[in-house]
Coordinates of C-alpha atoms and ligand atoms in Angstrom, one line a residue:
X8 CA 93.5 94.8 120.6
X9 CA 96.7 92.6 120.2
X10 CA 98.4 90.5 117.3
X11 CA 101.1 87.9 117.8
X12 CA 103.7 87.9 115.2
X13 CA 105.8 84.3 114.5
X14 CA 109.0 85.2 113.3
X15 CA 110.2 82.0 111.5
X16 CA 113.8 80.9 111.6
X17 CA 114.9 84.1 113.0
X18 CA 118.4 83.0 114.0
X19 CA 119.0 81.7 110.2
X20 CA 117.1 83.9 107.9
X21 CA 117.8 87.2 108.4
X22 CA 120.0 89.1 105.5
X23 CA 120.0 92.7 104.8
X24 CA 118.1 93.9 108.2
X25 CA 114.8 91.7 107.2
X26 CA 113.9 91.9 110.6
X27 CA 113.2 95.5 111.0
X28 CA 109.9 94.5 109.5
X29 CA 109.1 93.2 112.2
X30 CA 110.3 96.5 114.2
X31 CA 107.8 98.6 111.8
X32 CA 105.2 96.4 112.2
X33 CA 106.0 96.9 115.9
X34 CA 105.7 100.1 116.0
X35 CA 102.9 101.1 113.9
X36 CA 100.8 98.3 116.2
X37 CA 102.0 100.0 119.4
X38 CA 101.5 103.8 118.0
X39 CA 97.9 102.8 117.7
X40 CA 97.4 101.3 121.0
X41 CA 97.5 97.6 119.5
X42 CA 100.4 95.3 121.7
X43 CA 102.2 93.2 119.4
X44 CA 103.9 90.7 120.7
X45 CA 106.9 88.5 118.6
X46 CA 107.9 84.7 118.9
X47 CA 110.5 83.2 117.1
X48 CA 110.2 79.3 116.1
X49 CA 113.3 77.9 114.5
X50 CA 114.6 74.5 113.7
X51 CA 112.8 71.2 115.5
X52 CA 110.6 73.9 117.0
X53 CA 107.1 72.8 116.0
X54 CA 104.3 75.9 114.3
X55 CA 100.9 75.7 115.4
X56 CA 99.3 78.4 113.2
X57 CA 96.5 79.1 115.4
X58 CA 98.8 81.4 118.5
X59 CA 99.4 83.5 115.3
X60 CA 98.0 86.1 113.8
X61 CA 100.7 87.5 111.1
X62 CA 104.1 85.2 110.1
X63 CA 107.4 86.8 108.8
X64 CA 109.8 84.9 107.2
X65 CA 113.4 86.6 106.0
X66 CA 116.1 86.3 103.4
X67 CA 119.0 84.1 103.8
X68 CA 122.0 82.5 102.1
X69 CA 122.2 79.6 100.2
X70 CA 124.0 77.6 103.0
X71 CA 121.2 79.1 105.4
X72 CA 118.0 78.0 103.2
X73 CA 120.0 74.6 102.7
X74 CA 119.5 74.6 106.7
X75 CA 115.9 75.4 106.8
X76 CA 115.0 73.4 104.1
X77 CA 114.7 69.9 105.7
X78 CA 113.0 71.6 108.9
X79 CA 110.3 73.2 106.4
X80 CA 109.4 70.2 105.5
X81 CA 108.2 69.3 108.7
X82 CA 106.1 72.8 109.5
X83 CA 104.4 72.0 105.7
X84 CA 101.3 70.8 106.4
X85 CA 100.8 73.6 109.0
X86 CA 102.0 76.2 107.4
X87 CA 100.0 75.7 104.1
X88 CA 96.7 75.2 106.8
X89 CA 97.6 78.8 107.8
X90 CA 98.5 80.5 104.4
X91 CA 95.1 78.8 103.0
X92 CA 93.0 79.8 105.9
X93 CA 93.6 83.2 104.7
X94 CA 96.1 84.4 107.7
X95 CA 98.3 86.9 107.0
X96 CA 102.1 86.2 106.0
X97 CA 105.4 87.9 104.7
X98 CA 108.0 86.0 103.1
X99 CA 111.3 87.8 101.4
X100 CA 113.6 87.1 99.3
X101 CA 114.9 83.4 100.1
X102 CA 111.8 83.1 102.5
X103 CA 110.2 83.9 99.8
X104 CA 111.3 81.5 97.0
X105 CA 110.7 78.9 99.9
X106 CA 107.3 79.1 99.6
X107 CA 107.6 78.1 95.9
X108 CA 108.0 74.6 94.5
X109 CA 111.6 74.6 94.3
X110 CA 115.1 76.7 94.6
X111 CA 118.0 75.4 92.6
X112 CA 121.4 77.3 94.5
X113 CA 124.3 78.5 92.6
X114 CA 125.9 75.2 93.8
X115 CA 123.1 73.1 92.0
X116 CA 121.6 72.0 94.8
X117 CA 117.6 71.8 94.9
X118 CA 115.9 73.5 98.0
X119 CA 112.6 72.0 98.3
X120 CA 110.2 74.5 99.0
X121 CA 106.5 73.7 100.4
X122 CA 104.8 74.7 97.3
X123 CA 102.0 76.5 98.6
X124 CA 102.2 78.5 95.7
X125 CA 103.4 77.4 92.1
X126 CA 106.6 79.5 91.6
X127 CA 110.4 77.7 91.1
X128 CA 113.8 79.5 91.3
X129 CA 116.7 78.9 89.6
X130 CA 119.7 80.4 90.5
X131 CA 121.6 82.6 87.6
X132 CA 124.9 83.8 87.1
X133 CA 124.4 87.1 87.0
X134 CA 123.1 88.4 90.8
X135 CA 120.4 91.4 90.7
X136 CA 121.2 93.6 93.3
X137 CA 120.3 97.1 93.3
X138 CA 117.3 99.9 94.2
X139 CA 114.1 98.9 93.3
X140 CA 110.8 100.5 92.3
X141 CA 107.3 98.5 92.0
X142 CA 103.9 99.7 91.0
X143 CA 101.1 97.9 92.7
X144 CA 98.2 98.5 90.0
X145 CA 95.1 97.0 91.8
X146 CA 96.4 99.5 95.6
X147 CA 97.6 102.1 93.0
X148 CA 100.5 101.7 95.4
X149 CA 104.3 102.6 94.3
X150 CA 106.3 100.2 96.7
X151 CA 110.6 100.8 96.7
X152 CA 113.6 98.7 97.9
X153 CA 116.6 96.9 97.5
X154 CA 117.3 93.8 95.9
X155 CA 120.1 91.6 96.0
X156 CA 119.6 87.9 95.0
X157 CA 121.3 84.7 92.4
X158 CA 117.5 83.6 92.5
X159 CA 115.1 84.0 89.2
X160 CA 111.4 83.1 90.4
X161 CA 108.7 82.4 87.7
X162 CA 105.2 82.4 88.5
X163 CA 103.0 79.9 87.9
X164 CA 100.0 80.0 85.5
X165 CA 97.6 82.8 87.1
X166 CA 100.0 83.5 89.9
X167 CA 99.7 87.0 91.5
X168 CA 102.8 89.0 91.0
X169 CA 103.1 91.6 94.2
X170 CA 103.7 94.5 91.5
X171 CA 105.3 95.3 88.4
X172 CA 108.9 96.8 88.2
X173 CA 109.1 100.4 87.0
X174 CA 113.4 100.2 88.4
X175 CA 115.4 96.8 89.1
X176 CA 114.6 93.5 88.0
X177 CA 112.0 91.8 90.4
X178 CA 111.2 88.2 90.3
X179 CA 113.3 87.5 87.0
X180 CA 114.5 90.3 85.2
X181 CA 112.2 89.4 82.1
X182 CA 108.7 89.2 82.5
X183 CA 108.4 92.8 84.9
X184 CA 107.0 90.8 88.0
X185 CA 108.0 91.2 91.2
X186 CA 107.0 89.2 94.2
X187 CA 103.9 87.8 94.9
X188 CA 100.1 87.9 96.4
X189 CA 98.6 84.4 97.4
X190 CA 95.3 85.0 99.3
X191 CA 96.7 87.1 102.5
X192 CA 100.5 86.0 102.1
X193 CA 103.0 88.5 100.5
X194 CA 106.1 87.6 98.9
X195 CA 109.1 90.2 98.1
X196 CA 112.3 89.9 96.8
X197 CA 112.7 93.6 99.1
X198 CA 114.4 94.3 101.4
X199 CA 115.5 97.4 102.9
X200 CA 113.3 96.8 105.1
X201 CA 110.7 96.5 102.8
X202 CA 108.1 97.8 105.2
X203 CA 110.3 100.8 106.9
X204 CA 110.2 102.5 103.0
X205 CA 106.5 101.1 102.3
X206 CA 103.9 101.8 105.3
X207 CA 100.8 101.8 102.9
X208 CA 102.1 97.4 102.9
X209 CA 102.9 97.5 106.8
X210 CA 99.1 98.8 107.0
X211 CA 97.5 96.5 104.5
X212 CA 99.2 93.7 106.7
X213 CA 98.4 95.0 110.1
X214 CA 94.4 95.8 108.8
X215 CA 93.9 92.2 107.4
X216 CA 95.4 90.9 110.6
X217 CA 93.5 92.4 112.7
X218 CA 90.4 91.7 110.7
X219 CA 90.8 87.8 110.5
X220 CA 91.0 88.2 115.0
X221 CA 88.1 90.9 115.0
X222 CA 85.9 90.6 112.0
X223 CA 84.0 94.1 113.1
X224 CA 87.0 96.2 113.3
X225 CA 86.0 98.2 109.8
X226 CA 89.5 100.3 109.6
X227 CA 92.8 101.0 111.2
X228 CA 92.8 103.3 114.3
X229 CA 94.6 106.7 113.5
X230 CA 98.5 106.4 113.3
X231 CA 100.2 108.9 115.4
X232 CA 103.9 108.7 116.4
X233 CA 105.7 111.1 118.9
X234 CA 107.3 113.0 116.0
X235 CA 104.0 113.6 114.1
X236 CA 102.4 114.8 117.0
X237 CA 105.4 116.8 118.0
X238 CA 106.0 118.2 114.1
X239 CA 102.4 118.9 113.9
X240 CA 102.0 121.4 116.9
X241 CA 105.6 122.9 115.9
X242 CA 103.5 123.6 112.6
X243 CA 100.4 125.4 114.4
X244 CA 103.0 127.5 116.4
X245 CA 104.4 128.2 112.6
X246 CA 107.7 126.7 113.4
X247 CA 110.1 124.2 111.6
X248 CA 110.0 120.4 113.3
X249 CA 113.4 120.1 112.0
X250 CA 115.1 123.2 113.6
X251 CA 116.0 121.5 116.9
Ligands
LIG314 N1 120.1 82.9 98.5 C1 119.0 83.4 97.7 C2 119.5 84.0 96.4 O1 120.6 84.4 96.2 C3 118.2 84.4 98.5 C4 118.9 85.6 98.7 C5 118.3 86.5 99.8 O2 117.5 86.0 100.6 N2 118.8 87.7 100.0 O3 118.6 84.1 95.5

């Protein structure tokens, strides 16, 4: 098995080691015996959605999302074709609030997003930045993080939050969101990264990936990295992993 993994405006977007996402997903692809190839696409670069089977899209500053914006508009239509045909994406924190309607910066500007979903962001005076910890309620899934952002995201009418915020502020620091869930695309205002401290996501992400390429594939293949295999026989000879 294989997935290929678009990494979108990698040289712009990419605040707060976003991109080691992309090294977990990696990784727990490769432990199982999946390759996992990444490309990056970046300004006047055109997206075709169908070499892809998972998209990641990062944080950035203002002056970086004022970049992307224009570009965005461009990849739209394909993007939302890909996002709608139920393929699986990530999106934090200024990736994220792309995704949206709109982002109003701390300078005023608007940042048009490609309004795939219904949320808006509006920068505040205040930025949230700080540890955070989400409860997932559908999973049962505690998810934690860091946060740092100007942004406030509302959700539109019926919009999915990602999980609610037992620590932090999340999407707005009023109504307990955080995040979001649109169909197979996952938005975070996380980082940290937010899939090195939460591999029950990495796996939901990697499973739904692979199922959309290989609708017979019923559950992941059994995870096991050098250090569980090596902590695990340390165990049956009754000895500490962590002594040498
Ligand atoms: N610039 C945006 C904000 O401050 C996004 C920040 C980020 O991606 N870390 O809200």
């Amino acid at each position: 098995m294989s997935l290929t993994m678009c990494h979108l405006y990698a040289n712009l977007l990419n605040t707060y080691g976003d991109n080691g996402n992309l090294l977990v997903l990696k990784h727990r692809a490769n432990a199982r015996g999946i390759a996992f190839d990444i490309e990056t696409i970046s300004l006047d670069q055109p997206f075709d959605g169908d070499k892809y089977d998972m998209v990641f899209i990062g944080g950035g500053q203002d002056y970086e999302q004022l970049l992307v914006a224009k570009d965005l508009q461009t990849k739209k239509a394909a993007l939302t074709a890909y996002i709608e045909n139920n393929k699986v994406m990530l999106a934090i924190c200024g990736g994220y609030q792309m995704l949206g309607q709109y982002y109003m910066d701390a300078d005023g500007n608007r940042i048009d997003g490609i309004s795939v979903m219904p949320h808006y962001t509006v920068n505040g005076d205040e930025r949230f930045i700080g540890d955070v910890i989400l409860h997932n309620k559908t999973f049962d899934e505690k998810y934690v993080g860091f946060e740092n952002h100007g942004g406030r995201t509302y959700l539109g009418e019926g919009q999915q939050p990602l999980a609610m915020v037992e620590k932090g502020r999340g999407n707005n620091g009023e109504d307990g969101t955080e995040g979001t869930i649109y169909k197979n695309t996952f938005g975070s205002y996380l980082h940290g990264a937010l899939l090195a401290n939460n591999a029950d996501l990495a796996d939901r992400l990697l499973l739904n990936a692979l199922q959309t390429k290989y609708p017979e594939l019923a559950e992941l293949p059994p995870l096991v990295s050098k250090f569980q295999a090596k902590a695990k026989a340390e165990r049956l000879l009754g000895r500490d992993a962590t002594d040498k």
